[in-house]
Short mmCIF file of C-alpha atoms in Angstrom, two decimals:
data_model
loop_
_atom_site.label_atom_id
_atom_site.label_comp_id
_atom_site.label_asym_id
_atom_site.label_seq_id
_atom_site.Cartn_x
_atom_site.Cartn_y
_atom_site.Cartn_z
CA UNK A 3 18.95 16.39 -6.30
CA UNK A 4 16.62 14.16 -7.66
CA UNK A 5 15.28 16.11 -10.51
CA UNK A 6 15.74 14.08 -13.87
CA UNK A 7 18.61 15.34 -15.98
CA UNK A 8 18.69 16.17 -19.80
CA UNK A 9 18.91 13.52 -22.38
CA UNK A 10 22.27 13.96 -24.40
CA UNK A 11 21.86 14.94 -27.77
CA UNK A 12 23.47 12.86 -30.56
CA UNK A 13 22.51 9.51 -28.74
CA UNK A 14 20.00 7.24 -30.60
CA UNK A 15 17.96 5.10 -28.44
CA UNK A 16 16.16 2.18 -30.13
CA UNK A 17 13.30 3.41 -28.20
CA UNK A 18 12.07 6.97 -27.99
CA UNK A 19 12.70 8.99 -24.56
CA UNK A 20 9.07 9.67 -23.14
CA UNK A 21 8.50 12.17 -20.10
CA UNK A 22 5.59 9.96 -19.40
CA UNK A 23 7.74 7.00 -18.74
CA UNK A 24 10.44 8.98 -17.07
CA UNK A 25 7.88 10.74 -14.79
CA UNK A 26 5.70 7.66 -13.71
CA UNK A 27 8.74 5.75 -12.59
CA UNK A 28 11.68 8.24 -12.28
CA UNK A 29 11.90 8.93 -8.83
CA UNK A 30 9.34 6.63 -7.57
CA UNK A 31 12.22 4.35 -7.29
CA UNK A 32 10.43 2.72 -9.78
CA UNK A 33 11.46 -0.67 -8.77
CA UNK A 34 10.09 -0.44 -5.53
CA UNK A 35 7.51 1.82 -6.46
CA UNK A 36 6.09 2.96 -9.72
CA UNK A 37 5.80 -0.19 -10.74
CA UNK A 38 6.19 -3.07 -7.85
CA UNK A 39 4.43 -5.35 -9.46
CA UNK A 40 2.99 -8.62 -9.37
CA UNK A 41 -0.59 -7.71 -9.18
CA UNK A 42 -1.59 -10.57 -6.86
CA UNK A 43 -0.29 -8.61 -3.24
CA UNK A 44 -0.99 -5.48 -1.53
CA UNK A 45 -1.18 -3.62 1.83
CA UNK A 46 -3.22 -5.82 4.14
CA UNK A 47 -2.33 -9.10 2.36
CA UNK A 48 0.73 -9.79 4.15
CA UNK A 49 2.77 -9.14 1.02
CA UNK A 50 5.05 -12.29 0.41
CA UNK A 51 8.68 -11.93 2.06
CA UNK A 52 11.30 -11.05 -0.40
CA UNK A 53 12.02 -14.62 -2.20
CA UNK A 54 15.58 -13.51 -3.15
CA UNK A 55 18.32 -15.33 -1.07
CA UNK A 56 18.96 -13.82 1.93
CA UNK A 57 22.18 -12.27 2.86
CA UNK A 58 24.03 -14.49 5.38
CA UNK A 59 24.61 -12.75 9.09
CA UNK A 60 27.84 -11.63 8.02
CA UNK A 61 28.74 -12.04 4.60
CA UNK A 62 32.14 -10.71 5.08
CA UNK A 63 33.14 -14.03 6.87
CA UNK A 64 32.38 -16.07 3.56
CA UNK A 65 35.77 -17.12 1.96
CA UNK A 66 34.42 -16.42 -1.38
CA UNK A 67 33.30 -12.59 -0.50
CA UNK A 68 36.15 -11.97 2.00
CA UNK A 69 38.17 -10.16 -1.01
CA UNK A 70 35.49 -8.19 -1.77
CA UNK A 71 34.89 -7.06 2.11
CA UNK A 72 38.63 -6.53 2.40
CA UNK A 73 38.95 -3.98 -0.02
CA UNK A 74 41.09 -1.02 0.72
CA UNK A 75 39.88 2.27 -1.09
CA UNK A 76 42.75 4.24 -3.01
CA UNK A 77 41.41 7.87 -3.06
CA UNK A 78 42.87 10.23 -5.32
CA UNK A 79 42.11 14.15 -6.27
CA UNK A 80 39.43 14.68 -9.08
CA UNK A 81 37.74 17.75 -9.92
CA UNK A 82 37.77 19.31 -6.88
CA UNK A 83 36.85 15.93 -4.80
CA UNK A 84 38.37 12.55 -4.13
CA UNK A 85 37.83 9.28 -6.37
CA UNK A 86 38.11 5.70 -5.90
CA UNK A 87 36.66 2.43 -7.36
CA UNK A 88 35.10 -0.47 -5.56
CA UNK A 89 34.71 -4.18 -7.10
CA UNK A 90 31.66 -6.12 -6.41
CA UNK A 91 30.79 -9.40 -7.51
CA UNK A 92 28.17 -9.56 -10.37
CA UNK A 93 26.25 -12.50 -9.14
CA UNK A 94 26.23 -12.73 -5.22
CA UNK A 95 25.38 -16.33 -5.52
CA UNK A 96 28.55 -17.16 -7.61
CA UNK A 97 31.02 -14.44 -6.12
CA UNK A 98 34.30 -16.46 -7.42
CA UNK A 99 33.09 -16.78 -11.32
CA UNK A 100 35.23 -13.79 -12.17
CA UNK A 101 32.19 -11.21 -13.23
CA UNK A 102 32.05 -8.10 -11.41
CA UNK A 103 30.99 -4.71 -11.38
CA UNK A 104 33.53 -1.81 -10.78
CA UNK A 105 31.51 1.07 -9.04
CA UNK A 106 32.99 4.47 -9.30
CA UNK A 107 33.04 6.26 -5.91
CA UNK A 108 33.36 10.01 -5.44
CA UNK A 109 33.91 11.82 -1.75
CA UNK A 110 33.92 15.19 -0.43
CA UNK A 111 36.28 14.78 2.43
CA UNK A 112 34.61 17.57 4.67
CA UNK A 113 35.06 16.22 8.10
CA UNK A 114 37.02 18.23 10.36
CA UNK A 115 39.87 16.34 12.69
CA UNK A 116 38.94 15.49 15.96
CA UNK A 117 34.91 15.93 15.22
CA UNK A 118 34.76 13.13 12.78
CA UNK A 119 32.18 10.59 12.97
CA UNK A 120 32.64 8.85 9.70
CA UNK A 121 31.33 8.70 6.22
CA UNK A 122 28.04 9.74 5.19
CA UNK A 123 26.48 7.61 2.18
CA UNK A 124 24.15 9.04 -0.11
CA UNK A 125 21.71 7.86 -2.72
CA UNK A 126 20.22 10.80 -5.11
CA UNK A 127 17.29 8.20 -6.66
CA UNK A 128 16.34 7.20 -9.98
CA UNK A 129 16.78 4.43 -10.07
CA UNK A 130 19.71 5.52 -12.69
CA UNK A 131 20.90 8.72 -11.13
CA UNK A 132 24.52 9.16 -10.68
CA UNK A 133 25.98 9.54 -7.01
CA UNK A 134 29.35 10.29 -8.40
CA UNK A 135 27.79 13.12 -10.26
CA UNK A 136 25.71 14.45 -7.15
CA UNK A 137 29.07 14.63 -5.21
CA UNK A 138 30.98 16.52 -8.06
CA UNK A 139 28.09 19.05 -8.60
CA UNK A 140 28.97 20.17 -4.53
CA UNK A 141 26.23 18.50 -2.53
CA UNK A 142 28.33 18.44 0.38
CA UNK A 143 28.15 22.55 0.44
CA UNK A 144 24.38 22.19 0.37
CA UNK A 145 24.44 20.20 3.75
CA UNK A 146 24.56 21.79 6.93
CA UNK A 147 27.75 22.82 8.96
CA UNK A 148 27.18 20.57 11.38
CA UNK A 149 27.14 17.39 9.23
CA UNK A 150 30.00 18.53 6.90
CA UNK A 151 32.13 18.82 10.08
CA UNK A 152 31.45 15.27 10.93
CA UNK A 153 31.18 13.18 8.20
CA UNK A 154 33.02 12.64 4.87
CA UNK A 155 30.31 12.71 2.20
CA UNK A 156 30.43 9.94 -0.38
CA UNK A 157 28.46 8.42 -3.20
CA UNK A 158 28.55 5.97 -6.01
CA UNK A 159 26.67 5.07 -9.17
CA UNK A 160 25.24 1.92 -8.47
CA UNK A 161 25.75 -1.40 -10.68
CA UNK A 162 24.89 -0.81 -14.22
CA UNK A 163 24.50 2.97 -13.53
CA UNK A 164 26.49 5.70 -14.98
CA UNK A 165 30.29 4.88 -15.13
CA UNK A 166 30.19 1.73 -13.69
CA UNK A 167 31.80 -1.04 -15.44
CA UNK A 168 29.79 -2.75 -16.97
CA UNK A 169 27.02 -0.39 -17.68
CA UNK A 170 23.62 -0.76 -18.63
CA UNK A 171 22.38 0.68 -22.29
CA UNK A 172 19.39 0.25 -24.94
CA UNK A 173 21.31 1.13 -27.68
CA UNK A 174 21.50 -1.17 -30.54
CA UNK A 175 24.93 0.05 -31.67
CA UNK A 176 23.53 1.37 -35.27
CA UNK A 177 21.77 3.83 -36.15
CA UNK A 178 19.58 2.12 -38.83
CA UNK A 179 18.56 -0.75 -36.52
CA UNK A 180 17.65 1.98 -33.88
CA UNK A 181 15.11 4.03 -36.32
CA UNK A 182 13.85 0.98 -37.44
CA UNK A 183 13.28 -0.35 -33.89
CA UNK A 184 11.84 3.38 -32.97
CA UNK A 185 8.06 3.68 -32.81
CA UNK A 186 5.41 5.98 -31.95
CA UNK A 187 4.41 6.28 -28.71
CA UNK A 188 0.76 4.86 -27.48
CA UNK A 189 -1.92 7.54 -27.14
CA UNK A 190 -2.42 8.52 -23.59
CA UNK A 191 -5.62 6.06 -23.77
CA UNK A 192 -5.22 3.29 -26.29
CA UNK A 193 -8.88 2.56 -26.93
CA UNK A 194 -9.05 0.32 -30.21
CA UNK A 195 -7.43 -2.93 -30.80
CA UNK A 196 -5.34 -1.50 -33.43
CA UNK A 197 -3.96 1.22 -30.44
CA UNK A 198 -3.68 -1.64 -28.06
CA UNK A 199 -1.63 -3.83 -30.63
CA UNK A 200 0.86 -0.62 -31.50
CA UNK A 201 1.33 0.32 -27.88
CA UNK A 202 2.00 -3.50 -27.04
CA UNK A 203 4.59 -3.84 -29.90
CA UNK A 204 6.45 -0.80 -29.20
CA UNK A 205 6.80 -1.83 -25.72
CA UNK A 206 8.22 -5.12 -26.80
CA UNK A 207 10.55 -3.38 -29.10
CA UNK A 208 11.99 -1.32 -26.23
CA UNK A 209 12.40 -4.25 -23.79
CA UNK A 210 13.93 -6.83 -26.94
CA UNK A 211 16.55 -3.62 -27.54
CA UNK A 212 17.24 -3.37 -23.62
CA UNK A 213 17.99 -7.39 -23.65
CA UNK A 214 19.90 -7.50 -26.85
CA UNK A 215 22.29 -4.43 -25.50
CA UNK A 216 22.42 -5.61 -22.16
CA UNK A 217 21.29 -8.95 -21.47
CA UNK A 218 23.96 -10.56 -19.66
CA UNK A 219 23.49 -7.71 -17.00
CA UNK A 220 19.86 -7.69 -16.51
CA UNK A 221 19.20 -10.36 -14.00
CA UNK A 222 21.95 -8.38 -11.84
CA UNK A 223 20.89 -4.94 -11.28
CA UNK A 224 18.23 -5.14 -8.66
CA UNK A 225 17.80 -3.06 -5.48
CA UNK A 226 18.78 -6.23 -3.34
CA UNK A 227 21.95 -6.81 -4.84
CA UNK A 228 22.82 -3.06 -5.09
CA UNK A 229 22.24 -3.08 -1.15
CA UNK A 230 24.61 -5.76 -0.82
CA UNK A 231 26.93 -3.50 -2.66
CA UNK A 232 26.34 -0.73 -0.41
CA UNK A 233 27.48 -3.13 2.60
CA UNK A 234 30.80 -3.50 0.88
CA UNK A 235 31.19 -0.05 0.60
CA UNK A 236 30.35 0.40 4.10
CA UNK A 237 33.08 -2.16 5.07
CA UNK A 238 35.69 -0.26 2.30
CA UNK A 239 34.88 2.75 3.66
CA UNK A 240 36.09 1.33 7.61
CA UNK A 241 32.71 2.02 8.70
CA UNK A 242 31.46 -0.54 11.45
CA UNK A 243 28.04 0.90 10.85
CA UNK A 244 26.30 2.76 8.34
CA UNK A 245 24.92 6.13 8.24
CA UNK A 246 22.51 6.80 4.98
CA UNK A 247 20.63 9.31 3.23
CA UNK A 248 18.55 8.28 0.05
CA UNK A 249 16.15 10.43 -1.69
CA UNK A 250 13.06 8.78 -3.71
CA UNK A 251 14.45 5.51 -5.19
CA UNK A 252 17.29 5.78 -2.60
CA UNK A 253 14.56 5.05 0.20
CA UNK A 254 14.13 1.66 -1.60
CA UNK A 255 17.65 0.85 -1.61
CA UNK A 256 17.96 2.05 2.05
CA UNK A 257 15.09 -0.16 2.81
CA UNK A 258 16.81 -2.99 1.28
CA UNK A 259 19.58 -2.53 3.33
CA UNK A 260 18.26 -2.28 6.54
CA UNK A 261 16.24 -5.56 5.75
CA UNK A 262 19.58 -7.51 4.91
CA UNK A 263 21.86 -5.61 7.45
CA UNK A 264 19.46 -4.21 10.28
CA UNK A 265 22.28 -4.32 12.78
CA UNK A 266 24.96 -2.51 10.42
CA UNK A 267 22.32 0.90 10.57
CA UNK A 268 24.12 3.86 12.60
CA UNK A 269 21.35 6.30 11.09
CA UNK A 270 19.21 6.08 7.86
CA UNK A 271 17.16 9.08 6.54
CA UNK A 272 14.79 7.87 3.74
CA UNK A 273 13.16 11.17 1.97
CA UNK A 274 10.34 10.53 -0.57
CA UNK A 275 9.52 6.92 0.51
CA UNK A 276 8.55 4.37 -1.51
CA UNK A 277 6.30 1.70 0.12
CA UNK A 278 7.58 -1.85 -0.84
CA UNK A 279 4.01 -3.17 -0.07
CA UNK A 280 2.11 -1.71 -2.86
CA UNK A 281 1.57 -3.60 -5.94
CA UNK A 282 2.44 -2.21 -9.52
CA UNK A 283 -1.64 -0.89 -9.94
CA UNK A 284 -1.39 0.67 -6.34
CA UNK A 285 1.60 2.35 -7.31
CA UNK A 286 0.64 3.75 -10.35
CA UNK A 287 -2.49 4.99 -9.38
CA UNK A 288 -1.07 6.62 -6.33
CA UNK A 289 1.66 8.36 -8.25
CA UNK A 290 -0.84 9.23 -11.18
CA UNK A 291 -3.14 10.82 -8.93
CA UNK A 292 -0.17 12.78 -7.06
CA UNK A 293 0.81 14.23 -10.23
CA UNK A 294 -2.86 15.08 -11.16
CA UNK A 295 -3.22 16.67 -7.78
CA UNK A 296 -0.03 18.64 -8.13
CA UNK A 297 -1.27 20.22 -11.35
CA UNK A 298 -4.32 21.27 -9.88
CA UNK A 299 -1.88 22.72 -6.96
CA UNK A 300 -0.02 24.65 -9.42
CA UNK A 301 -3.04 26.39 -11.15
CA UNK A 302 -4.66 27.12 -7.36
CA UNK A 303 -1.15 28.16 -6.12
CA UNK A 304 0.72 29.70 -8.96
CA UNK A 305 0.21 33.41 -8.07
CA UNK A 306 1.46 32.96 -4.82
CA UNK A 307 4.74 31.13 -6.32
CA UNK A 308 5.16 32.97 -9.54
CA UNK A 309 3.51 36.20 -9.11
CA UNK A 310 2.50 37.97 -12.44
CA UNK A 311 4.36 35.24 -14.60
CA UNK A 312 1.59 32.73 -14.36
CA UNK A 313 -0.15 31.79 -17.75
CA UNK A 314 -3.48 33.07 -16.35
CA UNK A 315 -4.99 35.46 -14.01
CA UNK A 316 -6.83 33.36 -11.97
CA UNK A 317 -6.83 29.43 -11.25
CA UNK A 318 -9.87 28.61 -13.48
CA UNK A 319 -7.91 30.56 -16.45
CA UNK A 320 -4.85 28.28 -16.03
CA UNK A 321 -6.87 25.07 -15.79
CA UNK A 322 -8.83 26.09 -19.03
CA UNK A 323 -5.28 26.70 -20.54
CA UNK A 324 -4.20 23.38 -19.73
CA UNK A 325 -7.44 21.57 -20.91
CA UNK A 326 -7.35 23.61 -24.11
CA UNK A 327 -3.72 22.53 -24.70
CA UNK A 328 -4.69 19.03 -23.90
CA UNK A 329 -7.51 18.87 -26.53
CA UNK A 330 -5.23 20.48 -29.12
CA UNK A 331 -2.43 18.34 -28.92
CA UNK A 332 -4.47 15.32 -29.01
CA UNK A 333 -5.79 16.46 -32.35
CA UNK A 334 -1.83 17.46 -33.59
CA UNK A 335 0.95 17.83 -31.96
CA UNK A 336 2.32 21.60 -31.32
CA UNK A 337 5.38 22.84 -33.68
CA UNK A 338 8.55 22.21 -31.77
CA UNK A 339 12.00 23.69 -33.06
CA UNK A 340 14.20 21.38 -34.53
CA UNK A 341 11.70 18.69 -34.19
CA UNK A 342 9.61 16.77 -36.81
CA UNK A 343 7.32 15.23 -34.60
CA UNK A 344 6.23 18.07 -32.32
CA UNK A 345 4.85 18.07 -28.84
CA UNK A 346 1.82 15.45 -28.41
CA UNK A 347 -0.48 14.96 -25.64
CA UNK A 348 1.82 12.51 -24.08
CA UNK A 349 4.73 14.85 -24.31
CA UNK A 350 2.49 17.60 -22.59
CA UNK A 351 1.20 15.44 -19.54
CA UNK A 352 5.15 14.45 -19.28
CA UNK A 353 6.11 18.23 -19.16
CA UNK A 354 3.63 19.17 -16.61
CA UNK A 355 4.30 16.13 -14.31
CA UNK A 356 8.29 16.65 -14.44
CA UNK A 357 7.69 20.55 -13.34
CA UNK A 358 5.97 19.35 -10.24
CA UNK A 359 9.13 18.19 -8.56
CA UNK A 360 10.59 21.49 -7.19
CA UNK A 361 7.70 24.45 -7.37
CA UNK A 362 9.74 27.20 -6.15
CA UNK A 363 12.63 26.36 -8.93
CA UNK A 364 10.13 25.22 -11.93
CA UNK A 365 6.94 26.97 -11.78
CA UNK A 366 7.96 30.12 -13.42
CA UNK A 367 9.45 28.11 -16.23
CA UNK A 368 6.27 26.29 -16.68
CA UNK A 369 4.31 29.23 -16.84
CA UNK A 370 6.37 30.78 -19.47
CA UNK A 371 6.04 27.17 -21.46
CA UNK A 372 2.55 27.14 -20.90
CA UNK A 373 2.02 30.93 -22.18
CA UNK A 374 4.28 29.96 -25.47
CA UNK A 375 2.37 26.92 -26.29
CA UNK A 376 -0.84 28.72 -26.02
CA UNK A 377 0.43 30.84 -28.87
CA UNK A 378 1.24 27.94 -30.86
CA UNK A 379 5.16 27.01 -29.84
CA UNK A 380 5.63 24.09 -27.94
CA UNK A 381 9.40 24.20 -27.89
CA UNK A 382 9.95 25.00 -24.26
CA UNK A 383 7.31 22.47 -22.94
CA UNK A 384 9.13 19.72 -25.41
CA UNK A 385 12.26 20.96 -23.58
CA UNK A 386 10.68 20.30 -20.29
CA UNK A 387 9.51 17.11 -21.10
CA UNK A 388 12.83 15.83 -22.11
CA UNK A 389 14.17 16.80 -18.58
CA UNK A 390 15.53 20.41 -19.31
CA UNK A 391 14.61 22.89 -16.82
CA UNK A 392 14.78 25.62 -19.28
CA UNK A 393 14.15 25.52 -22.93
CA UNK A 394 17.49 24.94 -25.13
CA UNK A 395 19.25 28.29 -26.34
CA UNK A 396 19.67 27.16 -30.16
CA UNK A 397 22.63 29.47 -30.03
CA UNK A 398 24.39 28.10 -27.08
CA UNK A 399 27.31 25.54 -27.24
CA UNK A 400 27.35 23.44 -24.17
CA UNK A 401 30.66 21.80 -23.11
CA UNK A 402 30.93 18.46 -22.25
CA UNK A 403 30.50 17.38 -18.46
CA UNK A 404 33.99 16.88 -16.90
CA UNK A 405 34.36 13.34 -15.63
CA UNK A 406 36.43 14.30 -12.71
CA UNK A 407 39.14 11.87 -13.03
CA UNK A 408 36.38 8.98 -12.89
CA UNK A 409 36.22 6.43 -15.49
CA UNK A 410 34.12 7.24 -18.52
CA UNK A 411 31.28 4.74 -19.58
CA UNK A 412 31.94 2.59 -22.30
CA UNK A 413 31.76 3.86 -26.10
CA UNK A 414 28.77 2.41 -26.85
CA UNK A 415 27.23 3.45 -23.29
CA UNK A 416 25.48 6.77 -23.53
CA UNK A 417 26.96 9.28 -21.00
CA UNK A 418 23.55 9.22 -18.82
CA UNK A 419 22.21 6.02 -18.94
CA UNK A 420 19.44 6.65 -16.64
CA UNK A 421 16.66 5.89 -18.95
CA UNK A 422 18.04 2.28 -19.43
CA UNK A 423 18.75 1.83 -15.48
CA UNK A 424 15.21 3.04 -15.13
CA UNK A 425 13.77 0.18 -17.19
CA UNK A 426 15.85 -2.75 -16.02
CA UNK A 427 15.63 -2.01 -12.14
CA UNK A 428 11.69 -1.08 -12.44
CA UNK A 429 11.09 -4.21 -14.39
CA UNK A 430 13.28 -6.64 -12.51
CA UNK A 431 12.61 -5.91 -8.78
CA UNK A 432 9.33 -7.02 -8.97
CA UNK A 433 7.47 -9.24 -11.90
CA UNK A 434 4.85 -7.18 -14.20
CA UNK A 435 1.67 -9.38 -15.34
CA UNK A 436 2.28 -11.31 -18.51
CA UNK A 437 -0.85 -11.01 -19.66
CA UNK A 438 -1.56 -7.41 -21.69
CA UNK A 439 -4.97 -7.73 -20.43
CA UNK A 440 -3.92 -6.83 -17.24
CA UNK A 441 -3.01 -3.49 -18.38
CA UNK A 442 -6.13 -3.02 -20.65
CA UNK A 443 -8.20 -4.18 -17.63
CA UNK A 444 -6.02 -1.29 -15.37
CA UNK A 445 -7.31 1.63 -17.61
CA UNK A 446 -10.60 2.47 -16.76
CA UNK A 447 -9.74 2.32 -13.30
CA UNK A 448 -6.79 4.47 -13.54
CA UNK A 449 -8.56 7.16 -15.99
CA UNK A 450 -11.32 7.46 -13.27
CA UNK A 451 -8.90 8.24 -10.83
CA UNK A 452 -6.20 10.32 -12.25
CA UNK A 453 -7.61 11.07 -15.76
CA UNK A 454 -4.88 11.24 -18.64
CA UNK A 455 -2.07 11.18 -15.75
CA UNK A 456 -3.33 7.56 -14.73
CA UNK A 457 -3.68 5.99 -18.21
CA UNK A 458 -0.15 7.32 -18.86
CA UNK A 459 1.06 5.45 -15.98
CA UNK A 460 -0.62 2.40 -16.91
CA UNK A 461 0.85 1.97 -20.59
CA UNK A 462 4.38 3.33 -19.31
CA UNK A 463 4.59 0.21 -17.42
CA UNK A 464 4.05 -2.07 -20.77
CA UNK A 465 7.56 -2.47 -21.28
CA UNK A 466 7.99 -4.69 -18.25
CA UNK A 467 4.81 -7.12 -19.76
CA UNK A 468 7.89 -8.80 -21.64
CA UNK A 469 11.21 -8.61 -19.40
CA UNK A 470 13.17 -11.47 -17.03
CA UNK A 471 11.16 -12.10 -14.33
CA UNK A 472 12.45 -10.86 -10.88
CA UNK A 473 12.65 -12.50 -7.53
CA UNK A 474 10.81 -9.87 -5.26
CA UNK A 475 7.35 -9.29 -4.48
CA UNK A 476 5.08 -6.80 -2.38
CA UNK A 477 6.29 -7.44 0.98
CA UNK A 478 6.15 -5.22 4.50
CA UNK A 479 9.22 -4.05 5.81
CA UNK A 480 11.01 -7.02 8.02
CA UNK A 481 14.01 -5.44 9.40
CA UNK A 482 13.89 -6.60 13.12
CA UNK A 483 16.91 -4.93 15.15
CA UNK A 484 17.45 -1.88 13.08
CA UNK A 485 17.95 1.17 15.02
CA UNK A 486 15.10 4.15 14.62
CA UNK A 487 14.90 5.28 11.12
CA UNK A 488 13.57 8.67 10.10
CA UNK A 489 11.19 8.86 7.14
CA UNK A 490 10.88 12.30 5.78
CA UNK A 491 7.10 12.77 3.90
CA UNK A 492 6.33 15.51 1.83
CA UNK A 493 2.40 16.27 2.27
CA UNK A 494 1.94 17.36 -1.84
CA UNK A 495 4.65 15.18 -3.13
CA UNK A 496 3.59 13.79 -6.40
CA UNK A 497 5.94 11.07 -7.20
CA UNK A 498 6.02 9.53 -3.78
CA UNK A 499 3.15 10.46 -2.29
CA UNK A 500 2.74 11.17 1.52
CA UNK A 501 0.80 7.93 2.27
CA UNK A 502 3.72 5.82 1.52
CA UNK A 503 5.89 7.84 4.14
CA UNK A 504 3.34 7.12 6.85
CA UNK A 505 3.24 3.43 6.01
CA UNK A 506 6.82 2.98 5.43
CA UNK A 507 7.62 4.75 8.70
CA UNK A 508 4.92 2.59 10.66
CA UNK A 509 6.65 -0.51 8.89
CA UNK A 510 10.16 0.11 10.61
CA UNK A 511 10.53 -1.01 14.28
CA UNK A 512 10.74 2.48 15.93
CA UNK A 513 10.11 4.09 12.76
CA UNK A 514 9.99 8.15 13.02
CA UNK A 515 7.99 10.35 10.50
CA UNK A 516 8.55 13.69 9.98
CA UNK A 517 6.21 15.52 7.59
CA UNK A 518 6.67 18.48 5.60
CA UNK A 519 3.60 20.59 4.74
CA UNK A 520 4.52 21.54 1.18
CA UNK A 521 4.27 20.67 -2.56
CA UNK A 522 6.97 19.08 -4.53
CA UNK A 523 9.06 16.21 -4.35
CA UNK A 524 10.94 15.39 -1.06
CA UNK A 525 12.19 17.87 2.10
CA UNK A 526 15.64 17.44 3.02
CA UNK A 527 17.52 19.99 1.13
CA UNK A 528 14.09 22.19 0.57
CA UNK A 529 13.46 23.87 3.89
CA UNK A 530 15.31 24.84 6.87
CA UNK A 531 13.33 23.44 9.63
CA UNK A 532 13.39 19.64 7.63
CA UNK A 533 17.37 19.94 7.34
CA UNK A 534 17.64 20.86 11.02
CA UNK A 535 15.75 18.02 12.36
CA UNK A 536 17.62 15.78 9.74
CA UNK A 537 20.74 16.78 10.29
CA UNK A 538 20.56 16.39 14.33
CA UNK A 539 19.30 13.19 13.74
CA UNK A 540 22.11 12.26 11.63
CA UNK A 541 25.04 13.65 13.89
CA UNK A 542 23.50 13.26 17.73
CA UNK A 543 20.91 10.41 16.78
CA UNK A 544 18.38 12.75 18.15
CA UNK A 545 14.68 11.27 17.61
CA UNK A 546 11.73 13.04 16.01
CA UNK A 547 8.92 12.81 18.13
CA UNK A 548 5.43 11.45 16.65
CA UNK A 549 3.59 14.09 14.96
CA UNK A 550 6.50 16.26 14.22
CA UNK A 551 5.76 18.68 10.87
CA UNK A 552 7.69 21.25 9.39
CA UNK A 553 5.71 23.91 6.97
CA UNK A 554 7.04 25.68 3.81
#
């Protein structure tokens, strides 16, 4: 559910999409994870309390918010599910100024009459992933019967994301400007002054393009505001308390909701946890190390998962192949069908990292791509680096996805604007250092801790160096009064390392940790044992005992 999706052909971003940035920020809920930000606080330093204005005890009682909280949703059939829209203020400090976001909603009305407990609200992660698409793609059918019988399954596109109006974009609006602004990506480890100058210029060019295309929206797409939207949605659904599941970045959204509205939570599952107490360097190092370790696990366990399709007869042969390809792509990109640029070392690291999310579904394709690359063809790896699970079929003509009756984005916004949303939320949620030297100083420790994955993670954060400052700071959870929250942590999770789940569960009063002993990102929806315990909690509020573990 939280795997990155394919970029859409024909769109021209002013910056080149990189698997490096996508990986090292994507599921990490970037805003609360891969770039948690200011490099002054961290665990044990009592991270500062969030500085954004706190939500009032009952915002629904505020006269200037009453019209938003009093909305009645008008559900209509669309593409096999039901659709509606929710209007929220763009600026909660000035909700009467006329500026709004209209958020598309999708619902699978699955609850059985007489058994219905309410609505189950889902967030698939990102930041930037579409909740509407999650429901349209049939997520309700993947949930257990007990959950479907008792809940209508609901999700939404957060402010600025997907089909929300307005939506974020980093398109320049004209191809000439886009091509002029596009720059070569930094090497995995920019060493010389020239390489660092070029890397910084490229990052600043990306930031400028986003400001030019979406400047008025950028201060208003942070997670604290999205969590307030979630409370407006709760009210519009007619729910006294929220039942919620968030994967990856969705754990940041859920945590923010619990902090602002602790007594409005009925049940909350946070799977693939983001620890809000980490600063940007700690998060990059943790995640980069996670991806490096996951690739090592791929080499060690490929035979168990893939069988004879592995690109080597032993773990040592697979490691040697990967090292060989890294050295080769540093010297010269591998040829890629239909591309003049080919696949460089950064693209290879991206392809490897993106293939670590669901080993059972991805490692076979990665193995085929590595064998082809060893024979001199980088096409399959390039497809993986772009977010495709499989290499594209040159003869296939894909149909445009069905909007399902939900409004399409504006013509100047790409159908999938997750890249723009990822950068915008990541950079806003907690400010990054303004001095480029902070990034250069982080390169050596990152390389020592996680090799190419570490330096790639640091350079991918450069875009936030020249970005409008946000108000949040790394902090420990403050959610007094919230009922027990269930945190799911996967021990081999590369994108949201297991230690963060352990930490987040401890930060919640009465927090519960469910450990899933497996590689890959997140657990709910991947394992029957995890599913049973999560769904018993969602339906009956059954607590998970300390030390509870599931094994793949």
